[in-house]
XYZ file of C-alpha atoms in Angstrom:
509
model
C -34.188 2.444 -0.104
C -32.000 -0.670 0.039
C -29.138 1.181 -1.645
C -29.479 4.057 0.830
C -29.386 1.605 3.749
C -26.242 -0.049 2.390
C -24.498 3.289 1.952
C -25.470 4.257 5.486
C -24.021 0.939 6.659
C -20.714 1.884 5.036
C -20.863 5.201 6.871
C -21.441 3.338 10.128
C -18.201 1.483 9.566
C -16.539 4.773 8.679
C -17.499 6.144 12.080
C -15.821 3.178 13.781
C -12.396 3.746 12.309
C -12.266 7.282 10.912
C -10.909 8.768 14.113
C -7.723 6.741 13.730
C -7.318 7.201 10.004
C -5.786 10.157 8.170
C -7.828 11.819 5.421
C -7.827 9.954 2.126
C -8.078 12.823 -0.320
C -5.084 14.392 -2.016
C -4.070 17.895 -1.007
C -1.799 16.505 1.678
C 1.888 17.345 1.711
C 3.374 15.498 -1.310
C 5.186 12.548 0.174
C 6.815 9.353 -1.106
C 5.679 6.342 0.918
C 6.785 3.006 -0.545
C 9.622 1.992 -2.871
C 9.724 -1.367 -4.639
C 12.690 -2.667 -6.604
C 11.877 -5.168 -9.353
C 13.457 -8.495 -8.293
C 14.071 -9.374 -11.954
C 15.377 -5.943 -13.084
C 16.803 -3.864 -10.198
C 16.893 -0.673 -12.303
C 13.085 -0.835 -12.529
C 11.657 0.979 -9.499
C 8.071 1.782 -8.553
C 7.400 4.489 -5.990
C 4.010 4.888 -4.306
C 3.216 8.375 -3.038
C 0.356 10.557 -1.833
C -0.294 11.616 -5.447
C -0.142 8.259 -7.271
C 2.795 6.217 -8.558
C 6.125 7.141 -10.128
C 8.009 4.615 -12.250
C 11.537 4.449 -13.636
C 13.333 1.918 -15.808
C 16.821 3.371 -15.257
C 17.142 3.683 -11.476
C 15.890 7.230 -11.232
C 17.390 8.984 -14.227
C 13.896 9.337 -15.698
C 10.658 9.159 -13.697
C 7.106 9.072 -15.053
C 3.744 9.581 -13.409
C 0.902 7.047 -13.022
C -2.382 8.499 -11.745
C -4.712 6.806 -9.258
C -7.362 6.498 -11.992
C -5.149 3.995 -13.840
C -5.397 1.464 -11.036
C -8.332 2.675 -8.942
C -11.399 4.857 -9.263
C -11.300 7.984 -11.477
C -13.083 10.170 -8.914
C -11.286 9.042 -5.760
C -7.678 9.737 -4.812
C -6.087 7.570 -2.142
C -2.784 5.948 -1.298
C -1.867 2.842 -3.254
C -1.635 -0.779 -2.265
C 1.375 -1.950 -4.246
C 3.241 -5.153 -5.078
C 5.802 -6.469 -7.582
C 6.105 -10.187 -8.284
C 9.215 -12.107 -9.317
C 7.842 -12.313 -12.853
C 7.578 -8.524 -13.071
C 3.814 -8.218 -12.610
C 2.717 -4.924 -11.057
C -0.229 -5.129 -8.640
C -1.858 -1.887 -7.539
C -5.102 -0.757 -5.959
C -6.750 1.687 -3.580
C -8.792 -0.600 -1.300
C -11.727 -1.032 -3.648
C -9.816 -3.668 -5.626
C -6.583 -4.921 -7.193
C -5.462 -4.104 -10.723
C -2.708 -5.992 -12.475
C -0.354 -5.600 -15.424
C 2.821 -7.262 -16.590
C 5.440 -4.559 -16.026
C 3.764 -1.700 -17.945
C 1.234 0.407 -15.988
C -0.427 1.247 -19.327
C -2.570 -1.888 -19.239
C -3.553 -2.216 -15.591
C -6.743 -4.299 -15.384
C -8.977 -4.910 -12.374
C -8.852 -8.560 -11.338
C -10.212 -8.494 -7.772
C -12.945 -6.272 -6.296
C -15.436 -5.273 -8.939
C -18.075 -2.960 -7.481
C -18.894 -0.617 -4.611
C -19.951 -3.467 -2.330
C -16.475 -4.977 -2.386
C -13.105 -4.005 -0.963
C -9.578 -5.364 -0.793
C -8.077 -3.948 2.420
C -4.680 -5.514 1.740
C -2.781 -8.024 -0.360
C 0.702 -9.551 -0.205
C 3.010 -11.320 -2.647
C 3.929 -14.805 -1.377
C 7.725 -15.010 -1.530
C 7.759 -18.694 -0.559
C 5.837 -19.617 -3.691
C 6.477 -17.561 -6.869
C 3.259 -16.702 -8.629
C 1.130 -16.660 -5.491
C -0.557 -13.592 -4.037
C -2.980 -13.485 -1.093
C -5.576 -10.822 -0.364
C -8.249 -9.912 2.153
C -11.575 -9.668 0.331
C -14.426 -7.789 2.039
C -18.015 -7.776 0.839
C -21.016 -5.744 1.979
C -23.967 -8.168 2.085
C -27.645 -7.191 1.613
C -28.420 -7.081 5.338
C -25.801 -4.340 5.815
C -23.166 -6.531 7.497
C -19.677 -7.338 6.239
C -18.053 -10.613 5.273
C -14.281 -11.047 5.146
C -12.482 -13.889 3.396
C -8.979 -14.817 2.299
C -8.405 -14.993 -1.449
C -5.418 -16.465 -3.258
C -4.023 -16.129 -6.767
C -1.709 -18.762 -8.267
C -0.892 -16.753 -11.413
C 0.527 -13.410 -10.250
C -2.887 -11.854 -9.691
C -4.569 -12.726 -12.995
C -7.281 -14.892 -11.383
C -8.345 -15.338 -7.756
C -9.980 -18.101 -5.714
C -11.571 -18.004 -2.275
C -9.684 -19.912 0.440
C -11.578 -21.736 3.182
C -14.667 -20.179 4.721
C -15.351 -16.694 5.991
C -12.788 -15.257 8.381
C -13.665 -15.416 12.108
C -16.392 -12.918 13.006
C -14.170 -11.440 15.742
C -12.256 -9.644 12.965
C -14.401 -6.532 12.531
C -11.869 -4.319 10.691
C -9.212 -6.216 8.697
C -6.002 -4.258 8.125
C -3.124 -6.397 6.824
C -2.244 -9.876 5.578
C 1.105 -11.579 5.028
C 2.612 -15.028 4.440
C 5.833 -16.316 5.993
C 8.671 -16.270 3.410
C 9.915 -19.634 4.696
C 6.527 -21.374 4.955
C 3.666 -20.717 2.531
C 1.251 -22.431 4.932
C 1.753 -19.817 7.670
C -0.600 -16.896 7.053
C -1.158 -13.932 9.384
C -3.898 -11.293 9.327
C -4.128 -8.282 11.632
C -7.007 -5.997 12.454
C -9.423 -4.753 15.104
C -12.448 -6.312 16.765
C -15.743 -4.563 17.450
C -14.305 -2.984 20.636
C -11.201 -1.660 18.880
C -8.924 -4.293 20.410
C -6.066 -5.666 18.320
C -6.651 -9.068 16.702
C -4.195 -11.435 15.034
C -5.404 -14.367 12.943
C -2.842 -17.135 12.377
C -3.188 -20.059 9.986
C -0.939 -23.099 9.669
C -2.848 -24.633 6.747
C -2.496 -21.909 4.088
C -5.611 -20.052 5.214
C -8.120 -22.889 5.450
C -8.566 -22.277 9.196
C -7.392 -19.585 11.610
C -6.541 -19.280 15.283
C -7.432 -15.985 16.972
C -4.805 -14.234 19.099
C -4.623 -10.815 20.780
C -2.308 -7.955 19.807
C -1.530 -5.579 22.734
C -2.665 -2.181 21.427
C -4.363 0.673 23.243
C -7.995 0.621 22.148
C -8.742 3.845 24.033
C -6.423 5.775 21.701
C -7.521 3.746 18.659
C -4.074 2.278 18.199
C -4.162 -0.060 15.183
C -1.833 -3.010 14.373
C -0.223 -3.542 10.967
C 1.981 -6.481 10.037
C 5.405 -5.072 9.216
C 7.220 -8.304 8.344
C 7.721 -11.978 9.054
C 11.286 -13.190 9.514
C 12.649 -14.805 6.372
C 13.911 -17.890 8.211
C 11.376 -18.399 10.999
C 7.584 -18.219 10.491
C 7.171 -17.693 14.253
C 9.110 -14.409 14.305
C 6.628 -11.637 13.548
C 6.941 -7.836 13.578
C 3.871 -5.601 13.984
C 3.827 -1.836 13.596
C 1.187 0.132 15.502
C -0.400 3.352 14.278
C -1.545 5.775 16.949
C -2.353 9.452 17.365
C -2.840 10.065 21.102
C -5.254 12.951 21.533
C -4.644 15.478 24.312
C -7.976 17.178 25.136
C -6.234 19.959 27.057
C -4.406 21.185 23.940
C -6.654 19.809 21.214
C -3.631 18.184 19.595
C -2.905 14.532 18.796
C 0.647 13.264 19.324
C 2.262 10.510 17.268
C 3.546 7.496 19.191
C 3.958 4.500 16.872
C 5.510 1.324 18.248
C 7.193 -1.784 16.885
C 6.008 -5.035 18.478
C 7.772 -8.391 18.158
C 6.717 -11.996 18.670
C 8.971 -15.061 18.498
C 6.191 -17.559 19.219
C 3.855 -17.032 16.285
C 1.856 -14.233 17.881
C 1.062 -15.984 21.166
C 2.857 -13.124 22.967
C 4.412 -9.781 22.024
C 7.117 -7.495 23.379
C 7.548 -3.827 22.517
C 10.914 -3.196 20.839
C 10.565 0.525 20.154
C 8.155 3.441 20.538
C 8.838 7.020 19.481
C 6.975 10.286 18.907
C 6.723 9.862 15.147
C 5.090 7.724 12.475
C 6.824 4.420 11.856
C 6.925 4.527 8.054
C 10.146 2.599 7.358
C 11.093 -1.026 7.969
C 13.881 -2.997 6.280
C 15.989 -6.057 6.995
C 19.637 -6.006 5.952
C 20.392 -8.126 2.842
C 21.929 -10.818 5.079
C 18.841 -10.638 7.350
C 20.904 -10.132 10.514
C 19.944 -6.500 11.203
C 16.863 -4.334 11.128
C 16.370 -0.683 10.238
C 13.227 1.259 11.074
C 12.369 4.803 10.064
C 10.180 7.391 11.781
C 8.704 10.268 9.814
C 6.218 13.122 9.848
C 3.246 13.067 7.436
C 2.927 16.858 7.751
C -0.832 16.826 7.557
C -2.659 20.115 7.190
C -4.026 21.935 10.206
C -1.224 21.353 12.691
C -3.449 19.240 14.950
C -1.289 16.123 14.617
C 2.287 16.555 15.726
C 5.510 14.581 15.869
C 8.708 15.232 17.803
C 11.485 16.268 15.439
C 14.280 14.764 17.538
C 12.551 11.366 17.390
C 12.451 11.231 13.597
C 15.050 9.338 11.630
C 16.549 5.893 11.039
C 17.189 3.446 13.897
C 19.259 0.247 13.731
C 19.401 -2.932 15.815
C 20.019 -6.644 15.507
C 16.797 -8.343 14.415
C 14.594 -9.245 17.356
C 16.474 -6.816 19.610
C 15.161 -3.745 21.420
C 18.611 -2.085 21.431
C 17.841 0.415 18.653
C 20.383 3.150 17.997
C 19.466 6.287 16.065
C 21.718 6.506 13.001
C 20.071 9.293 10.964
C 18.140 12.401 12.026
C 15.351 13.542 9.726
C 11.907 12.549 8.523
C 11.795 9.177 6.757
C 8.847 8.053 4.634
C 10.066 4.612 3.536
C 13.067 2.265 3.682
C 14.036 -0.468 1.209
C 17.367 -2.289 1.658
C 18.684 -4.269 -1.315
C 22.048 -5.278 -2.743
C 22.229 -1.811 -4.331
C 22.063 -0.074 -0.951
C 19.434 1.526 1.253
C 16.647 3.495 -0.427
C 15.072 6.159 1.798
C 12.038 8.350 1.134
C 12.696 11.891 2.376
C 10.874 15.212 2.584
C 11.799 17.275 -0.458
C 11.379 20.525 1.473
C 14.048 19.328 3.925
C 16.739 17.923 1.645
C 15.733 18.930 -1.890
C 14.631 15.500 -3.133
C 12.025 12.849 -2.344
C 14.076 9.666 -2.679
C 17.734 8.949 -1.992
C 20.044 5.927 -2.129
C 22.617 5.260 0.607
C 25.276 2.949 -0.811
C 27.503 2.883 2.281
C 25.149 1.670 4.993
C 27.688 1.945 7.833
C 26.543 5.425 8.812
C 25.657 6.921 12.182
C 25.035 10.350 13.675
C 28.783 11.041 13.852
C 29.405 9.832 10.293
C 26.453 11.165 8.334
C 24.737 9.050 5.718
C 25.560 10.065 2.156
C 22.321 10.044 0.165
C 22.507 9.978 -3.601
C 19.421 11.882 -4.837
C 17.287 9.716 -7.134
C 14.071 11.730 -7.399
C 13.205 15.413 -7.321
C 9.609 16.218 -8.231
C 10.796 19.096 -10.412
C 12.407 16.521 -12.715
C 9.475 14.120 -13.197
C 9.057 13.980 -16.981
C 5.278 13.598 -17.027
C 2.716 10.814 -17.307
C 3.456 7.578 -19.093
C 2.697 7.802 -22.795
C 0.367 4.924 -23.608
C -1.919 3.820 -26.402
C -5.074 5.971 -26.433
C -7.268 2.940 -25.677
C -5.343 1.915 -22.565
C -6.254 2.840 -19.000
C -2.843 4.472 -18.582
C -3.717 7.110 -21.177
C -6.148 8.777 -18.760
C -3.203 9.987 -16.678
C -2.697 12.770 -19.196
C -5.950 14.260 -17.854
C -4.574 14.365 -14.303
C -1.047 15.598 -14.943
C -1.418 19.375 -14.764
C -3.139 19.491 -11.360
C -0.749 16.938 -9.880
C 2.300 18.728 -11.267
C 1.082 22.088 -9.926
C 0.486 20.550 -6.485
C 4.249 19.976 -6.334
C 4.868 23.724 -6.709
C 6.027 23.516 -10.334
C 5.333 26.282 -12.867
C 6.081 24.257 -16.012
C 2.989 22.033 -15.854
C 1.619 21.365 -19.313
C -2.090 20.883 -19.993
C -2.665 17.578 -21.806
C -5.720 15.510 -22.584
C -6.143 11.825 -23.293
C -6.594 11.186 -27.019
C -9.713 9.849 -28.653
C -10.162 6.088 -28.602
C -12.230 4.348 -31.270
C -14.871 1.851 -30.174
C -13.108 -0.875 -32.132
C -9.862 -0.301 -30.297
C -11.325 0.072 -26.854
C -12.146 -3.554 -26.193
C -10.600 -4.791 -22.983
C -8.760 -1.571 -22.246
C -10.832 -0.542 -19.250
C -10.880 -2.040 -15.774
C -12.689 -5.320 -15.436
C -14.697 -3.664 -12.683
C -16.855 -2.019 -15.339
C -18.364 -5.390 -16.239
C -22.069 -5.674 -15.480
C -21.688 -9.241 -14.235
C -18.567 -8.715 -12.132
C -20.513 -8.291 -8.897
C -22.332 -11.595 -9.343
C -19.045 -13.371 -10.047
C -17.440 -11.895 -6.936
C -20.459 -12.811 -4.825
C -20.165 -16.420 -5.926
C -16.436 -16.323 -5.206
C -17.026 -15.047 -1.678
C -19.000 -18.227 -1.056
C -15.954 -20.205 -2.099
C -17.134 -21.544 -5.466
C -15.932 -19.227 -8.248
C -13.316 -16.771 -9.436
C -13.655 -13.072 -8.789
C -14.209 -11.039 -11.917
C -13.577 -12.206 -15.461
C -10.885 -14.774 -14.785
C -10.920 -16.273 -18.261
C -10.760 -12.837 -19.860
C -7.876 -11.740 -17.660
C -5.921 -14.913 -18.381
C -6.546 -14.515 -22.106
C -5.120 -11.006 -22.055
C -1.822 -11.994 -20.432
C 0.055 -11.919 -23.749
C -1.345 -8.498 -24.562
C -0.178 -7.302 -21.162
C 3.269 -8.674 -21.972
C 3.754 -6.430 -24.974
C 0.485 -5.160 -26.431
C 0.646 -1.648 -25.042
C 2.793 0.700 -27.074
C 3.881 2.450 -23.890
C 6.640 5.015 -24.287
C 7.847 6.603 -21.086
C 7.403 10.335 -21.558
C 5.078 13.323 -22.093
C 2.921 15.153 -19.519
C -0.915 15.802 -18.744
C -3.666 17.995 -17.124
C -6.262 17.064 -14.552
C -9.881 16.611 -15.513
C -11.572 14.258 -13.078
C -14.786 13.099 -14.649
C -17.952 13.567 -12.580
C -19.445 10.498 -10.952
C -22.138 9.319 -8.594
C -21.821 10.914 -5.151
C -23.180 7.753 -3.560
C -20.598 5.647 -5.415
C -17.815 7.855 -4.109
C -19.286 7.783 -0.614
C -19.186 4.009 -0.493
C -15.663 3.928 -1.912
C -14.494 6.432 0.688
C -15.861 4.179 3.419
C -14.104 1.232 1.805
C -10.851 3.165 1.866
C -11.165 3.990 5.553
C -12.036 0.377 6.267
C -8.575 -0.625 5.141
C -6.907 2.571 6.342
C -3.767 3.122 4.285
C -1.336 0.343 3.607
C 1.260 2.882 2.647
C 0.863 4.445 6.080
C 1.802 1.091 7.542
C 4.995 0.857 5.458
C 6.390 -1.361 2.744
C 7.246 -4.968 3.389
C 10.839 -6.059 2.941
C 11.409 -7.453 -0.541
């Protein structure tokens, strides 16, 4: 009976935020959503999409597939939370937790969030302090309520420690967290209160204590605030992206109307820089940090009940902090990442023939069209990563065929993960399968312990560095293993709790 009550409590939370959140299951229009360039090796790219991850070591000449089951739950498909550290560690998760590996996705291991009473709505790499990562940790307690707390890792996500006490109770639905690049003590969290009003938590002591501030969003339309970025030179300059579908009862259709909000006083006040009839999926500072690009796109969700305005889609440019945005590119944009190599842009493959392009000459406008160099076409993805049979990455062979066919391909090969001997299986699975992980996380939420098997994760760091005999290549077929319906139900609620980080766009690297 207690378990049933806890699952019903998750569903109660689901009812609070589901109206503003897109569906979590796959079957949506295949869409690239977030592109990360490895700060240590620029040719190493990781792309998060509606179907999992794609990785390349040679700037797009060869792409390989990583399924959600490698970094999340085998029976649940959802958009990834994603991060790359300066040391090359890959952090990935789907709200229920964070998995970590050193470069190779073959050996992703769960290090935060260990059972179906725990969630990690968001995490962020701390650029001001290499090796640090912060995360929002949410726990369902026995009385059916929720506790939220800030967690911090000092070792690229191998181990985690609770920071301070529980977050202020006014934060009912946590959405995003970030740390100022110029000041590791300035931490921001965004979310919603019990009435659906926007809430900003600001800390000046690295998360030990927080001040509560308001974010001007429209609670009646369930507009939700997501931290887009903090200025690299000033911790007081904050950008917030809002996510809104304004429902028109006369037509039965919801219209997109995302906005970009800006504060130059640490969140004490906000001004609206831009609002358009699309989804604000792209955000990127120029390499010299003087300009800002934002990108509006169309998620193309099934049913036609959520609409965008085609003329509003595209890339807009302005000086940072300015509202004088000028449209420079017309077309749906799913992500923007601006590095020394140029501007990466996620596109709709049905529109332009590829899902990711690179613009090397960034001085484009509507009169002088951007020249995109295609870097990814789904037809050319080679298949899942080829990993040791005892690694978590090997399971992606089971998911390849269905994923490949969902892209409209006819050359999708059926593959199965190989047999793994009991002797070779030690440590290959996610730490979340540990019977004691929940107790460890519960102690950590009280501020006294690490989450999960910290000593085990730290001991495996050398194996993660080179233990997996991963060879990029091969392909695979889908065979989702059956699981507990109640387990999936609670995970689904956890996913809606955090909404989708990829829907809120990638942070500037």
